[in-house]
mmCIF file of C-alpha atoms in Angstrom:
data_model
loop_
_atom_site.group_PDB
_atom_site.id
_atom_site.type_symbol
_atom_site.label_atom_id
_atom_site.label_comp_id
_atom_site.label_asym_id
_atom_site.label_seq_id
_atom_site.Cartn_x
_atom_site.Cartn_y
_atom_site.Cartn_z
ATOM 1 C CA UNK A 1 -121.303 76.685 -85.753
ATOM 2 C CA UNK A 2 -119.707 74.816 -82.673
ATOM 3 C CA UNK A 3 -121.065 75.356 -79.468
ATOM 4 C CA UNK A 4 -119.272 74.842 -75.631
ATOM 5 C CA UNK A 5 -121.876 74.566 -73.032
ATOM 6 C CA UNK A 6 -119.984 74.622 -69.341
ATOM 7 C CA UNK A 7 -122.115 72.290 -66.372
ATOM 8 C CA UNK A 8 -123.527 68.965 -65.282
ATOM 9 C CA UNK A 9 -126.981 69.958 -64.013
ATOM 10 C CA UNK A 10 -130.249 69.532 -64.548
ATOM 11 C CA UNK A 11 -130.259 73.076 -66.310
ATOM 12 C CA UNK A 12 -127.137 72.233 -68.353
ATOM 13 C CA UNK A 13 -129.031 69.175 -69.752
ATOM 14 C CA UNK A 14 -132.470 72.194 -70.801
ATOM 15 C CA UNK A 15 -130.299 74.172 -72.548
ATOM 16 C CA UNK A 16 -128.314 71.607 -73.834
ATOM 17 C CA UNK A 17 -131.692 70.421 -75.568
ATOM 18 C CA UNK A 18 -132.821 73.624 -76.436
ATOM 19 C CA UNK A 19 -129.522 74.511 -78.296
ATOM 20 C CA UNK A 20 -129.575 71.179 -80.541
ATOM 21 C CA UNK A 21 -132.825 72.533 -81.470
ATOM 22 C CA UNK A 22 -131.098 75.345 -83.577
ATOM 23 C CA UNK A 23 -130.423 74.827 -87.113
ATOM 24 C CA UNK A 24 -127.417 76.660 -86.477
ATOM 25 C CA UNK A 25 -125.480 74.239 -84.826
ATOM 26 C CA UNK A 26 -123.400 71.728 -86.131
ATOM 27 C CA UNK A 27 -121.940 70.367 -82.561
ATOM 28 C CA UNK A 28 -122.273 70.522 -78.913
ATOM 29 C CA UNK A 29 -119.985 69.697 -76.294
ATOM 30 C CA UNK A 30 -120.567 70.089 -72.611
ATOM 31 C CA UNK A 31 -117.997 69.939 -70.227
ATOM 32 C CA UNK A 32 -118.043 68.102 -67.864
ATOM 33 C CA UNK A 33 -121.627 67.178 -68.429
ATOM 34 C CA UNK A 34 -123.717 63.599 -67.734
ATOM 35 C CA UNK A 35 -125.297 61.032 -69.094
ATOM 36 C CA UNK A 36 -128.440 62.327 -70.471
ATOM 37 C CA UNK A 37 -126.266 65.765 -72.008
ATOM 38 C CA UNK A 38 -124.339 62.318 -73.492
ATOM 39 C CA UNK A 39 -126.146 61.544 -75.475
ATOM 40 C CA UNK A 40 -127.036 64.930 -77.714
ATOM 41 C CA UNK A 41 -123.416 66.220 -77.051
ATOM 42 C CA UNK A 42 -120.177 65.221 -76.884
ATOM 43 C CA UNK A 43 -119.141 64.930 -73.143
ATOM 44 C CA UNK A 44 -115.636 66.340 -72.455
ATOM 45 C CA UNK A 45 -113.663 65.032 -68.963
ATOM 46 C CA UNK A 46 -112.931 68.897 -68.005
ATOM 47 C CA UNK A 47 -113.967 70.311 -64.308
ATOM 48 C CA UNK A 48 -116.543 73.809 -64.632
ATOM 49 C CA UNK A 49 -113.368 75.252 -62.339
ATOM 50 C CA UNK A 50 -110.856 74.284 -64.650
ATOM 51 C CA UNK A 51 -111.266 77.907 -66.654
ATOM 52 C CA UNK A 52 -107.586 76.787 -68.324
ATOM 53 C CA UNK A 53 -108.089 74.025 -69.290
ATOM 54 C CA UNK A 54 -111.657 75.300 -70.620
ATOM 55 C CA UNK A 55 -110.353 77.966 -72.440
ATOM 56 C CA UNK A 56 -107.918 75.741 -74.045
ATOM 57 C CA UNK A 57 -110.472 72.793 -75.208
ATOM 58 C CA UNK A 58 -112.109 76.516 -76.553
ATOM 59 C CA UNK A 59 -109.317 77.667 -78.739
ATOM 60 C CA UNK A 60 -108.106 74.542 -79.808
ATOM 61 C CA UNK A 61 -112.102 73.046 -81.350
ATOM 62 C CA UNK A 62 -112.500 76.427 -82.613
ATOM 63 C CA UNK A 63 -115.918 76.812 -80.459
ATOM 64 C CA UNK A 64 -117.970 79.209 -81.540
ATOM 65 C CA UNK A 65 -120.166 80.027 -78.450
ATOM 66 C CA UNK A 66 -119.217 79.187 -74.527
ATOM 67 C CA UNK A 67 -123.021 79.300 -73.079
ATOM 68 C CA UNK A 68 -121.740 79.448 -68.773
ATOM 69 C CA UNK A 69 -124.683 77.278 -67.104
ATOM 70 C CA UNK A 70 -123.117 77.151 -63.334
ATOM 71 C CA UNK A 71 -122.975 79.609 -61.052
ATOM 72 C CA UNK A 72 -119.573 78.957 -59.317
ATOM 73 C CA UNK A 73 -117.380 79.579 -62.284
ATOM 74 C CA UNK A 74 -119.236 82.504 -63.851
ATOM 75 C CA UNK A 75 -118.415 83.885 -59.879
ATOM 76 C CA UNK A 76 -114.925 83.336 -60.011
ATOM 77 C CA UNK A 77 -114.633 85.137 -63.605
ATOM 78 C CA UNK A 78 -115.051 82.534 -66.252
ATOM 79 C CA UNK A 79 -116.294 85.218 -68.774
ATOM 80 C CA UNK A 80 -113.302 87.140 -68.324
ATOM 81 C CA UNK A 81 -110.848 85.114 -68.861
ATOM 82 C CA UNK A 82 -112.878 83.495 -72.025
ATOM 83 C CA UNK A 83 -113.018 87.131 -73.484
ATOM 84 C CA UNK A 84 -109.268 87.778 -73.132
ATOM 85 C CA UNK A 85 -108.492 84.425 -75.192
ATOM 86 C CA UNK A 86 -111.159 86.926 -77.782
ATOM 87 C CA UNK A 87 -113.241 83.957 -77.071
ATOM 88 C CA UNK A 88 -116.593 84.464 -77.557
ATOM 89 C CA UNK A 89 -119.206 83.673 -74.486
ATOM 90 C CA UNK A 90 -122.580 84.006 -72.850
ATOM 91 C CA UNK A 91 -122.804 85.758 -68.833
ATOM 92 C CA UNK A 92 -122.024 87.961 -66.983
ATOM 93 C CA UNK A 93 -118.500 88.889 -66.302
ATOM 94 C CA UNK A 94 -116.564 88.441 -63.087
ATOM 95 C CA UNK A 95 -118.032 92.127 -61.640
ATOM 96 C CA UNK A 96 -121.618 91.906 -62.976
ATOM 97 C CA UNK A 97 -121.353 88.058 -61.577
ATOM 98 C CA UNK A 98 -120.937 89.686 -57.420
ATOM 99 C CA UNK A 99 -125.037 90.315 -57.131
ATOM 100 C CA UNK A 100 -125.324 86.303 -57.375
ATOM 101 C CA UNK A 101 -121.651 85.867 -55.372
ATOM 102 C CA UNK A 102 -122.870 88.084 -52.856
ATOM 103 C CA UNK A 103 -126.238 88.836 -50.906
ATOM 104 C CA UNK A 104 -124.446 91.871 -48.979
ATOM 105 C CA UNK A 105 -123.585 93.316 -52.222
ATOM 106 C CA UNK A 106 -127.183 92.763 -54.159
ATOM 107 C CA UNK A 107 -128.770 94.152 -50.580
ATOM 108 C CA UNK A 108 -126.592 97.355 -50.963
ATOM 109 C CA UNK A 109 -127.530 97.250 -54.804
ATOM 110 C CA UNK A 110 -130.879 97.342 -54.152
ATOM 111 C CA UNK A 111 -131.373 99.567 -50.766
ATOM 112 C CA UNK A 112 -128.937 102.090 -52.277
ATOM 113 C CA UNK A 113 -131.589 102.231 -55.676
ATOM 114 C CA UNK A 114 -134.486 102.164 -53.861
ATOM 115 C CA UNK A 115 -135.784 98.342 -55.367
ATOM 116 C CA UNK A 116 -138.068 97.036 -53.028
ATOM 117 C CA UNK A 117 -136.273 93.804 -50.497
ATOM 118 C CA UNK A 118 -136.313 93.116 -46.944
ATOM 119 C CA UNK A 119 -134.415 94.648 -44.152
ATOM 120 C CA UNK A 120 -132.077 93.539 -43.138
ATOM 121 C CA UNK A 121 -128.189 94.044 -41.445
ATOM 122 C CA UNK A 122 -124.592 92.854 -42.633
ATOM 123 C CA UNK A 123 -122.272 91.311 -40.237
ATOM 124 C CA UNK A 124 -118.599 89.633 -40.721
ATOM 125 C CA UNK A 125 -118.670 89.069 -36.696
ATOM 126 C CA UNK A 126 -120.611 86.546 -35.427
ATOM 127 C CA UNK A 127 -120.643 88.355 -31.815
ATOM 128 C CA UNK A 128 -122.090 90.622 -33.429
ATOM 129 C CA UNK A 129 -124.620 88.733 -35.286
ATOM 130 C CA UNK A 130 -125.524 87.045 -31.817
ATOM 131 C CA UNK A 131 -125.833 90.345 -29.816
ATOM 132 C CA UNK A 132 -128.116 91.589 -32.790
ATOM 133 C CA UNK A 133 -130.371 88.724 -32.297
ATOM 134 C CA UNK A 134 -130.938 89.474 -29.575
ATOM 135 C CA UNK A 135 -133.866 92.070 -30.183
ATOM 136 C CA UNK A 136 -134.933 90.414 -33.078
ATOM 137 C CA UNK A 137 -138.475 89.671 -34.191
ATOM 138 C CA UNK A 138 -138.603 86.091 -35.150
ATOM 139 C CA UNK A 139 -139.002 84.158 -37.017
ATOM 140 C CA UNK A 140 -136.546 85.686 -38.821
ATOM 141 C CA UNK A 141 -133.961 84.923 -41.773
ATOM 142 C CA UNK A 142 -130.106 83.946 -41.975
ATOM 143 C CA UNK A 143 -128.573 83.952 -45.407
ATOM 144 C CA UNK A 144 -124.470 82.907 -46.038
ATOM 145 C CA UNK A 145 -123.016 85.853 -47.718
ATOM 146 C CA UNK A 146 -121.743 83.817 -50.862
ATOM 147 C CA UNK A 147 -122.862 80.148 -52.580
ATOM 148 C CA UNK A 148 -123.896 77.570 -50.772
ATOM 149 C CA UNK A 149 -125.617 74.853 -53.369
ATOM 150 C CA UNK A 150 -128.779 76.973 -53.080
ATOM 151 C CA UNK A 151 -128.889 75.716 -49.494
ATOM 152 C CA UNK A 152 -126.844 78.260 -47.429
ATOM 153 C CA UNK A 153 -130.213 80.330 -46.309
ATOM 154 C CA UNK A 154 -131.962 78.687 -43.130
ATOM 155 C CA UNK A 155 -135.241 80.420 -41.841
ATOM 156 C CA UNK A 156 -135.445 80.605 -38.256
ATOM 157 C CA UNK A 157 -138.534 80.868 -36.007
ATOM 158 C CA UNK A 158 -136.622 81.243 -32.001
ATOM 159 C CA UNK A 159 -134.077 83.108 -30.555
ATOM 160 C CA UNK A 160 -131.959 80.158 -30.333
ATOM 161 C CA UNK A 161 -132.349 78.531 -33.462
ATOM 162 C CA UNK A 162 -130.916 81.528 -34.674
ATOM 163 C CA UNK A 163 -128.144 82.138 -32.434
ATOM 164 C CA UNK A 164 -127.409 77.491 -33.487
ATOM 165 C CA UNK A 165 -127.609 79.422 -37.353
ATOM 166 C CA UNK A 166 -125.064 82.064 -36.984
ATOM 167 C CA UNK A 167 -123.220 79.263 -35.101
ATOM 168 C CA UNK A 168 -123.107 77.039 -38.069
ATOM 169 C CA UNK A 169 -122.268 79.488 -40.668
ATOM 170 C CA UNK A 170 -119.808 81.794 -39.016
ATOM 171 C CA UNK A 171 -117.890 79.546 -36.617
ATOM 172 C CA UNK A 172 -118.564 75.568 -37.810
ATOM 173 C CA UNK A 173 -118.186 77.085 -41.058
ATOM 174 C CA UNK A 174 -120.717 74.521 -43.036
ATOM 175 C CA UNK A 175 -120.412 76.410 -46.625
ATOM 176 C CA UNK A 176 -116.932 77.594 -45.577
ATOM 177 C CA UNK A 177 -115.814 81.013 -46.521
ATOM 178 C CA UNK A 178 -119.354 81.365 -47.958
ATOM 179 C CA UNK A 179 -120.675 81.840 -44.009
ATOM 180 C CA UNK A 180 -117.230 84.659 -43.465
ATOM 181 C CA UNK A 181 -120.679 87.408 -43.714
ATOM 182 C CA UNK A 182 -124.021 86.686 -43.345
ATOM 183 C CA UNK A 183 -127.358 88.750 -44.255
ATOM 184 C CA UNK A 184 -129.558 88.577 -41.187
ATOM 185 C CA UNK A 185 -133.713 90.419 -42.894
ATOM 186 C CA UNK A 186 -136.757 90.135 -41.503
ATOM 187 C CA UNK A 187 -138.686 87.157 -42.584
ATOM 188 C CA UNK A 188 -141.838 87.663 -45.447
ATOM 189 C CA UNK A 189 -144.265 85.931 -45.888
ATOM 190 C CA UNK A 190 -146.255 85.229 -49.343
ATOM 191 C CA UNK A 191 -146.274 83.521 -52.883
ATOM 192 C CA UNK A 192 -142.889 82.798 -53.729
ATOM 193 C CA UNK A 193 -142.468 83.414 -57.788
ATOM 194 C CA UNK A 194 -139.295 82.982 -60.060
ATOM 195 C CA UNK A 195 -138.478 84.655 -63.447
ATOM 196 C CA UNK A 196 -135.665 84.413 -65.382
ATOM 197 C CA UNK A 197 -135.328 87.730 -68.055
ATOM 198 C CA UNK A 198 -132.140 88.144 -70.598
ATOM 199 C CA UNK A 199 -129.661 91.701 -70.296
ATOM 200 C CA UNK A 200 -127.445 92.532 -73.150
ATOM 201 C CA UNK A 201 -126.634 94.816 -70.255
ATOM 202 C CA UNK A 202 -129.232 97.926 -71.255
ATOM 203 C CA UNK A 203 -132.512 95.904 -71.677
ATOM 204 C CA UNK A 204 -134.009 93.018 -70.419
ATOM 205 C CA UNK A 205 -136.377 90.703 -71.586
ATOM 206 C CA UNK A 206 -138.190 88.294 -69.389
ATOM 207 C CA UNK A 207 -139.010 85.246 -69.920
ATOM 208 C CA UNK A 208 -142.205 83.159 -68.376
ATOM 209 C CA UNK A 209 -142.831 83.272 -64.710
ATOM 210 C CA UNK A 210 -141.651 79.819 -62.262
ATOM 211 C CA UNK A 211 -142.296 79.241 -59.136
ATOM 212 C CA UNK A 212 -140.012 76.606 -57.432
ATOM 213 C CA UNK A 213 -140.358 74.230 -54.481
ATOM 214 C CA UNK A 214 -137.076 74.532 -52.008
ATOM 215 C CA UNK A 215 -138.061 72.203 -49.277
ATOM 216 C CA UNK A 216 -136.625 68.521 -49.249
ATOM 217 C CA UNK A 217 -140.564 67.354 -47.738
ATOM 218 C CA UNK A 218 -144.369 68.247 -48.727
ATOM 219 C CA UNK A 219 -145.837 70.768 -46.937
ATOM 220 C CA UNK A 220 -142.661 72.793 -47.609
ATOM 221 C CA UNK A 221 -141.093 70.968 -44.296
ATOM 222 C CA UNK A 222 -137.203 69.813 -43.939
ATOM 223 C CA UNK A 223 -134.302 71.400 -45.358
ATOM 224 C CA UNK A 224 -133.385 73.735 -48.338
ATOM 225 C CA UNK A 225 -132.202 71.597 -51.192
ATOM 226 C CA UNK A 226 -131.179 73.053 -55.022
ATOM 227 C CA UNK A 227 -135.285 72.823 -55.534
ATOM 228 C CA UNK A 228 -137.270 69.785 -55.978
ATOM 229 C CA UNK A 229 -139.957 70.908 -58.613
ATOM 230 C CA UNK A 230 -141.498 73.722 -60.337
ATOM 231 C CA UNK A 231 -144.163 75.162 -62.240
ATOM 232 C CA UNK A 232 -144.981 78.007 -65.379
ATOM 233 C CA UNK A 233 -146.145 80.295 -65.391
ATOM 234 C CA UNK A 234 -147.119 80.979 -61.882
ATOM 235 C CA UNK A 235 -150.723 81.876 -61.736
ATOM 236 C CA UNK A 236 -149.555 84.527 -58.475
ATOM 237 C CA UNK A 237 -147.835 86.125 -61.241
ATOM 238 C CA UNK A 238 -150.760 88.602 -62.549
ATOM 239 C CA UNK A 239 -149.909 91.282 -64.983
ATOM 240 C CA UNK A 240 -150.060 94.076 -62.210
ATOM 241 C CA UNK A 241 -147.481 92.106 -61.125
ATOM 242 C CA UNK A 242 -145.434 91.922 -63.737
ATOM 243 C CA UNK A 243 -146.193 95.803 -65.149
ATOM 244 C CA UNK A 244 -144.377 96.222 -61.192
ATOM 245 C CA UNK A 245 -141.635 94.588 -61.465
ATOM 246 C CA UNK A 246 -140.866 95.555 -64.709
ATOM 247 C CA UNK A 247 -140.688 99.237 -63.767
ATOM 248 C CA UNK A 248 -139.792 98.488 -60.252
ATOM 249 C CA UNK A 249 -137.520 96.107 -60.290
ATOM 250 C CA UNK A 250 -135.751 94.139 -63.498
ATOM 251 C CA UNK A 251 -135.310 97.460 -65.636
ATOM 252 C CA UNK A 252 -133.589 99.259 -62.162
ATOM 253 C CA UNK A 253 -131.881 96.308 -61.402
ATOM 254 C CA UNK A 254 -129.765 96.033 -64.984
ATOM 255 C CA UNK A 255 -129.904 100.436 -64.551
ATOM 256 C CA UNK A 256 -128.013 99.787 -61.564
ATOM 257 C CA UNK A 257 -125.227 97.492 -62.142
ATOM 258 C CA UNK A 258 -124.635 99.818 -65.296
ATOM 259 C CA UNK A 259 -124.247 102.928 -63.201
ATOM 260 C CA UNK A 260 -122.061 101.085 -60.876
ATOM 261 C CA UNK A 261 -119.426 100.068 -64.238
ATOM 262 C CA UNK A 262 -120.847 96.344 -63.872
ATOM 263 C CA UNK A 263 -123.059 96.119 -67.041
ATOM 264 C CA UNK A 264 -124.838 92.790 -66.832
ATOM 265 C CA UNK A 265 -124.764 90.721 -69.806
ATOM 266 C CA UNK A 266 -126.639 86.720 -69.515
ATOM 267 C CA UNK A 267 -129.322 85.486 -67.538
ATOM 268 C CA UNK A 268 -130.444 87.273 -64.615
ATOM 269 C CA UNK A 269 -132.384 85.721 -62.249
ATOM 270 C CA UNK A 270 -135.174 87.239 -60.026
ATOM 271 C CA UNK A 271 -136.682 85.436 -56.756
ATOM 272 C CA UNK A 272 -139.321 87.610 -55.293
ATOM 273 C CA UNK A 273 -141.840 87.077 -52.467
ATOM 274 C CA UNK A 274 -145.722 88.462 -53.183
ATOM 275 C CA UNK A 275 -145.970 90.416 -50.393
ATOM 276 C CA UNK A 276 -149.260 91.477 -48.543
ATOM 277 C CA UNK A 277 -147.047 94.851 -48.101
ATOM 278 C CA UNK A 278 -145.973 94.613 -51.886
ATOM 279 C CA UNK A 279 -143.815 92.616 -54.251
ATOM 280 C CA UNK A 280 -140.015 92.387 -52.981
ATOM 281 C CA UNK A 281 -136.957 90.664 -53.799
ATOM 282 C CA UNK A 282 -135.705 87.960 -52.104
ATOM 283 C CA UNK A 283 -132.102 87.254 -54.544
ATOM 284 C CA UNK A 284 -131.216 87.023 -57.274
ATOM 285 C CA UNK A 285 -128.383 84.682 -58.778
ATOM 286 C CA UNK A 286 -126.846 85.270 -62.411
ATOM 287 C CA UNK A 287 -127.625 82.015 -63.834
ATOM 288 C CA UNK A 288 -130.598 80.257 -65.550
ATOM 289 C CA UNK A 289 -132.215 78.810 -62.301
ATOM 290 C CA UNK A 290 -132.069 74.957 -61.873
ATOM 291 C CA UNK A 291 -134.871 72.988 -61.899
ATOM 292 C CA UNK A 292 -136.469 76.564 -63.243
ATOM 293 C CA UNK A 293 -134.652 76.253 -66.144
ATOM 294 C CA UNK A 294 -136.717 72.934 -66.859
ATOM 295 C CA UNK A 295 -140.021 74.706 -66.918
ATOM 296 C CA UNK A 296 -139.400 77.438 -68.785
ATOM 297 C CA UNK A 297 -136.693 76.756 -71.742
ATOM 298 C CA UNK A 298 -139.589 74.025 -73.104
ATOM 299 C CA UNK A 299 -141.824 76.543 -73.582
ATOM 300 C CA UNK A 300 -139.799 78.981 -75.143
ATOM 301 C CA UNK A 301 -140.540 79.946 -78.946
ATOM 302 C CA UNK A 302 -137.049 81.397 -80.438
ATOM 303 C CA UNK A 303 -133.653 79.961 -81.102
ATOM 304 C CA UNK A 304 -131.919 79.939 -78.087
ATOM 305 C CA UNK A 305 -128.644 80.748 -79.607
ATOM 306 C CA UNK A 306 -129.855 83.901 -81.091
ATOM 307 C CA UNK A 307 -130.961 85.353 -77.856
ATOM 308 C CA UNK A 308 -127.637 84.182 -76.398
ATOM 309 C CA UNK A 309 -126.017 85.830 -79.883
ATOM 310 C CA UNK A 310 -128.363 89.747 -79.381
ATOM 311 C CA UNK A 311 -127.546 89.399 -75.803
ATOM 312 C CA UNK A 312 -123.528 89.377 -76.467
ATOM 313 C CA UNK A 313 -124.066 92.105 -79.431
ATOM 314 C CA UNK A 314 -126.135 94.461 -77.512
ATOM 315 C CA UNK A 315 -129.199 93.638 -79.716
ATOM 316 C CA UNK A 316 -131.480 92.067 -77.202
ATOM 317 C CA UNK A 317 -133.479 95.653 -77.683
ATOM 318 C CA UNK A 318 -134.234 93.552 -81.311
ATOM 319 C CA UNK A 319 -135.760 90.402 -80.085
ATOM 320 C CA UNK A 320 -139.120 89.760 -79.128
ATOM 321 C CA UNK A 321 -139.337 86.611 -76.657
ATOM 322 C CA UNK A 322 -142.391 83.960 -77.936
ATOM 323 C CA UNK A 323 -144.082 81.773 -74.983
ATOM 324 C CA UNK A 324 -146.325 78.118 -75.568
ATOM 325 C CA UNK A 325 -149.809 79.254 -74.428
ATOM 326 C CA UNK A 326 -149.386 76.383 -72.054
ATOM 327 C CA UNK A 327 -147.789 75.229 -68.705
ATOM 328 C CA UNK A 328 -145.047 72.909 -67.450
ATOM 329 C CA UNK A 329 -144.919 71.149 -64.285
ATOM 330 C CA UNK A 330 -141.034 69.284 -63.532
ATOM 331 C CA UNK A 331 -140.840 67.166 -60.361
ATOM 332 C CA UNK A 332 -137.410 65.976 -59.524
ATOM 333 C CA UNK A 333 -136.326 62.505 -58.760
ATOM 334 C CA UNK A 334 -134.174 62.213 -55.959
ATOM 335 C CA UNK A 335 -131.700 60.038 -53.738
ATOM 336 C CA UNK A 336 -133.397 59.495 -50.655
ATOM 337 C CA UNK A 337 -131.201 61.174 -47.914
ATOM 338 C CA UNK A 338 -130.677 64.391 -50.348
ATOM 339 C CA UNK A 339 -130.269 66.752 -49.074
ATOM 340 C CA UNK A 340 -127.438 64.886 -46.367
ATOM 341 C CA UNK A 341 -126.217 61.784 -46.761
ATOM 342 C CA UNK A 342 -127.358 59.612 -50.014
ATOM 343 C CA UNK A 343 -126.390 56.539 -52.219
ATOM 344 C CA UNK A 344 -124.347 57.103 -55.315
ATOM 345 C CA UNK A 345 -124.065 54.473 -58.183
ATOM 346 C CA UNK A 346 -127.423 52.878 -57.815
ATOM 347 C CA UNK A 347 -128.848 51.085 -61.455
ATOM 348 C CA UNK A 348 -131.160 53.395 -63.464
ATOM 349 C CA UNK A 349 -133.648 52.343 -65.958
ATOM 350 C CA UNK A 350 -136.875 53.570 -67.953
ATOM 351 C CA UNK A 351 -135.668 56.325 -70.352
ATOM 352 C CA UNK A 352 -136.928 54.422 -73.456
ATOM 353 C CA UNK A 353 -140.552 55.715 -71.939
ATOM 354 C CA UNK A 354 -139.382 59.056 -72.968
ATOM 355 C CA UNK A 355 -138.512 58.300 -76.202
ATOM 356 C CA UNK A 356 -141.075 59.596 -78.960
ATOM 357 C CA UNK A 357 -143.011 61.007 -75.937
ATOM 358 C CA UNK A 358 -143.652 64.860 -77.235
ATOM 359 C CA UNK A 359 -144.250 67.220 -74.212
ATOM 360 C CA UNK A 360 -141.950 64.938 -71.998
ATOM 361 C CA UNK A 361 -138.814 65.509 -71.070
ATOM 362 C CA UNK A 362 -136.239 63.397 -68.268
ATOM 363 C CA UNK A 363 -133.092 65.869 -67.635
ATOM 364 C CA UNK A 364 -130.792 64.459 -66.175
ATOM 365 C CA UNK A 365 -128.601 65.817 -63.332
ATOM 366 C CA UNK A 366 -126.878 63.512 -61.018
ATOM 367 C CA UNK A 367 -126.351 60.888 -63.537
ATOM 368 C CA UNK A 368 -123.630 59.209 -65.348
ATOM 369 C CA UNK A 369 -122.564 55.740 -66.704
ATOM 370 C CA UNK A 370 -121.205 53.249 -66.050
ATOM 371 C CA UNK A 371 -120.102 49.987 -68.446
ATOM 372 C CA UNK A 372 -123.458 49.824 -70.192
ATOM 373 C CA UNK A 373 -125.353 51.271 -67.461
ATOM 374 C CA UNK A 374 -126.636 55.119 -66.469
ATOM 375 C CA UNK A 375 -126.598 55.778 -62.915
ATOM 376 C CA UNK A 376 -127.226 57.608 -60.078
ATOM 377 C CA UNK A 377 -124.498 60.471 -59.457
ATOM 378 C CA UNK A 378 -125.642 62.733 -56.940
ATOM 379 C CA UNK A 379 -128.661 64.010 -54.712
ATOM 380 C CA UNK A 380 -130.757 65.390 -57.437
ATOM 381 C CA UNK A 381 -130.739 63.060 -60.177
ATOM 382 C CA UNK A 382 -133.101 63.441 -62.889
ATOM 383 C CA UNK A 383 -136.159 66.431 -63.447
ATOM 384 C CA UNK A 384 -139.387 64.815 -65.082
ATOM 385 C CA UNK A 385 -141.010 67.603 -67.024
ATOM 386 C CA UNK A 386 -144.133 67.234 -68.700
ATOM 387 C CA UNK A 387 -146.233 70.049 -70.602
ATOM 388 C CA UNK A 388 -149.956 70.434 -70.230
ATOM 389 C CA UNK A 389 -152.747 72.432 -71.757
ATOM 390 C CA UNK A 390 -153.098 73.838 -68.206
ATOM 391 C CA UNK A 391 -150.526 73.873 -65.710
ATOM 392 C CA UNK A 392 -153.405 71.303 -63.688
ATOM 393 C CA UNK A 393 -152.684 69.299 -67.053
ATOM 394 C CA UNK A 394 -149.239 69.243 -66.602
ATOM 395 C CA UNK A 395 -149.137 68.134 -62.923
ATOM 396 C CA UNK A 396 -151.113 65.745 -64.076
ATOM 397 C CA UNK A 397 -148.604 64.887 -67.138
ATOM 398 C CA UNK A 398 -145.099 65.180 -64.720
ATOM 399 C CA UNK A 399 -146.117 62.754 -62.027
ATOM 400 C CA UNK A 400 -147.601 60.418 -64.400
ATOM 401 C CA UNK A 401 -144.324 60.118 -66.039
ATOM 402 C CA UNK A 402 -142.382 59.722 -62.533
ATOM 403 C CA UNK A 403 -143.271 56.738 -62.587
ATOM 404 C CA UNK A 404 -141.567 55.641 -66.131
ATOM 405 C CA UNK A 405 -138.560 55.926 -64.301
ATOM 406 C CA UNK A 406 -137.587 53.457 -61.888
ATOM 407 C CA UNK A 407 -133.974 52.842 -59.528
ATOM 408 C CA UNK A 408 -133.409 52.178 -56.100
ATOM 409 C CA UNK A 409 -133.973 54.621 -53.155
ATOM 410 C CA UNK A 410 -135.972 56.866 -56.192
ATOM 411 C CA UNK A 411 -137.360 60.206 -53.682
ATOM 412 C CA UNK A 412 -139.310 62.754 -54.592
ATOM 413 C CA UNK A 413 -142.644 65.003 -53.058
ATOM 414 C CA UNK A 414 -145.874 64.634 -53.623
ATOM 415 C CA UNK A 415 -147.137 67.753 -53.990
ATOM 416 C CA UNK A 416 -145.123 70.346 -56.467
ATOM 417 C CA UNK A 417 -147.220 72.214 -57.884
ATOM 418 C CA UNK A 418 -150.595 71.856 -55.663
ATOM 419 C CA UNK A 419 -150.843 75.377 -55.216
ATOM 420 C CA UNK A 420 -152.406 75.316 -58.782
ATOM 421 C CA UNK A 421 -155.706 73.342 -57.037
ATOM 422 C CA UNK A 422 -155.838 75.991 -54.682
ATOM 423 C CA UNK A 423 -156.400 79.363 -57.206
ATOM 424 C CA UNK A 424 -158.692 76.813 -59.176
ATOM 425 C CA UNK A 425 -160.690 75.753 -55.997
ATOM 426 C CA UNK A 426 -161.057 80.084 -55.440
#
C-alpha cells in the first residue's frame, strides 16, 4: 500500500520510521517532510495546511492511507475534506479535534461529564479577566484557548505577572486569535505524565506512558517550548494510577465525545497531573505528542498500520497493543535561542554515527537538505532517542548519542529524565 504522512517534525519522522517497518507498505510520501524523513520517504513540497493540494495529491498518487501528524490541519478539518473525497485517512474529524483546538471546549466537556481537572474560568474579555485576577490565589495558570505551538500556557506567580500575561495573550495577541479566549485555572502541583491512546470512537487502547520536559532550561526553568525531551515509561504511572485513569478519564472522555456527537477516531493525548488530591487532566491533544512519539513509537511491537486501520474500521477492540519491556529517552537538540530567536541554515554532521546502531535513533524535526548538506531549519532540530534495559541505561545511552551530532549553536537540556534518579534513590 501507499501511505501519505502529513507533517514535518520529529513526530512525523517517528511515524514514518514505524510505517516503513510494515510489510504492507511499499511506498511512503510525506508532505512537506524534512531531511531525515526524506531518507525513508519521498518528501512532497505541499504545506500541511494546503488541504486541497493534499487531497489532489492523494487522489493523483492513489494513496491508500493518509496519516495526519499535526494539530493545525486536524483542527482545520483535513479529515473531513479527505473523507468527503472518499479517501482513507487516520485522525479525528474537525468536530472531534476541537478537544485540542479549544481549551474552553475541553474544560467544559470535563466539567459536564465529571472528568477530574483543575478548577477554572473562561474569559473572552480582557477587563473581565483582569478583574478576576484581583481575588485569585497564586500561582495561577493562563491558557490561550486555541493552538499556540505548545507555548500558549503561562504560569504566573504574582498578580502583576498574571495581568501581564492577560495583556500578552488577549491584547498584544502574541499567539494571534488563539488568545481571543483564555482559560484561567488553578495551579496544580505534582508529577506530570503523558499518555497517548488509540481510539476508534468507542474503544480506547492506551500506549505506554511518557513524561515530557516543556521548559527550555535545566531545572524546568525558562520559557515553555514544544518539548525539550521525554522518557518512557514513567515510574510514577503506577498500576493503581493506570486503573483510575482507565475508569475515570480515558474511556469517559471517549464516551463523552460520542455522546456530544463528536466521535473521536485517532490518537488522544492526555496530559495528566498526579496531585496530592488525585489524578487530574492538564490538557488533551488530538494527535501523537512531540517528542512523546519519539519514545513511545520505538517501543511499540505492533504493526502500526494494523492499528491505524482498526481505528478507522471501528475494530480496535480486536487489537492488543504490545510494548517492549524496556525504556527509552529522547533528548532534543535545539538551536541556541529557541524558543525565541535563533539562526537557521547551520550545517550539520555526524548522522552516519547512527548507522547500524540498534536502539539508537535520530529523529529529524527542524532540518532540510541544502545542496549536498543537511542544515538546521527550526528551533528544535533533532530528537536523539535511545533505548535501554531501564530508564537509567536509556538516559545514559541517549546523552552519549547526543555527542554524535554536531552543529554550531547546538543547545540541549542536561537533565532530561533526572526525576528517574530521584525514584531510584528512594
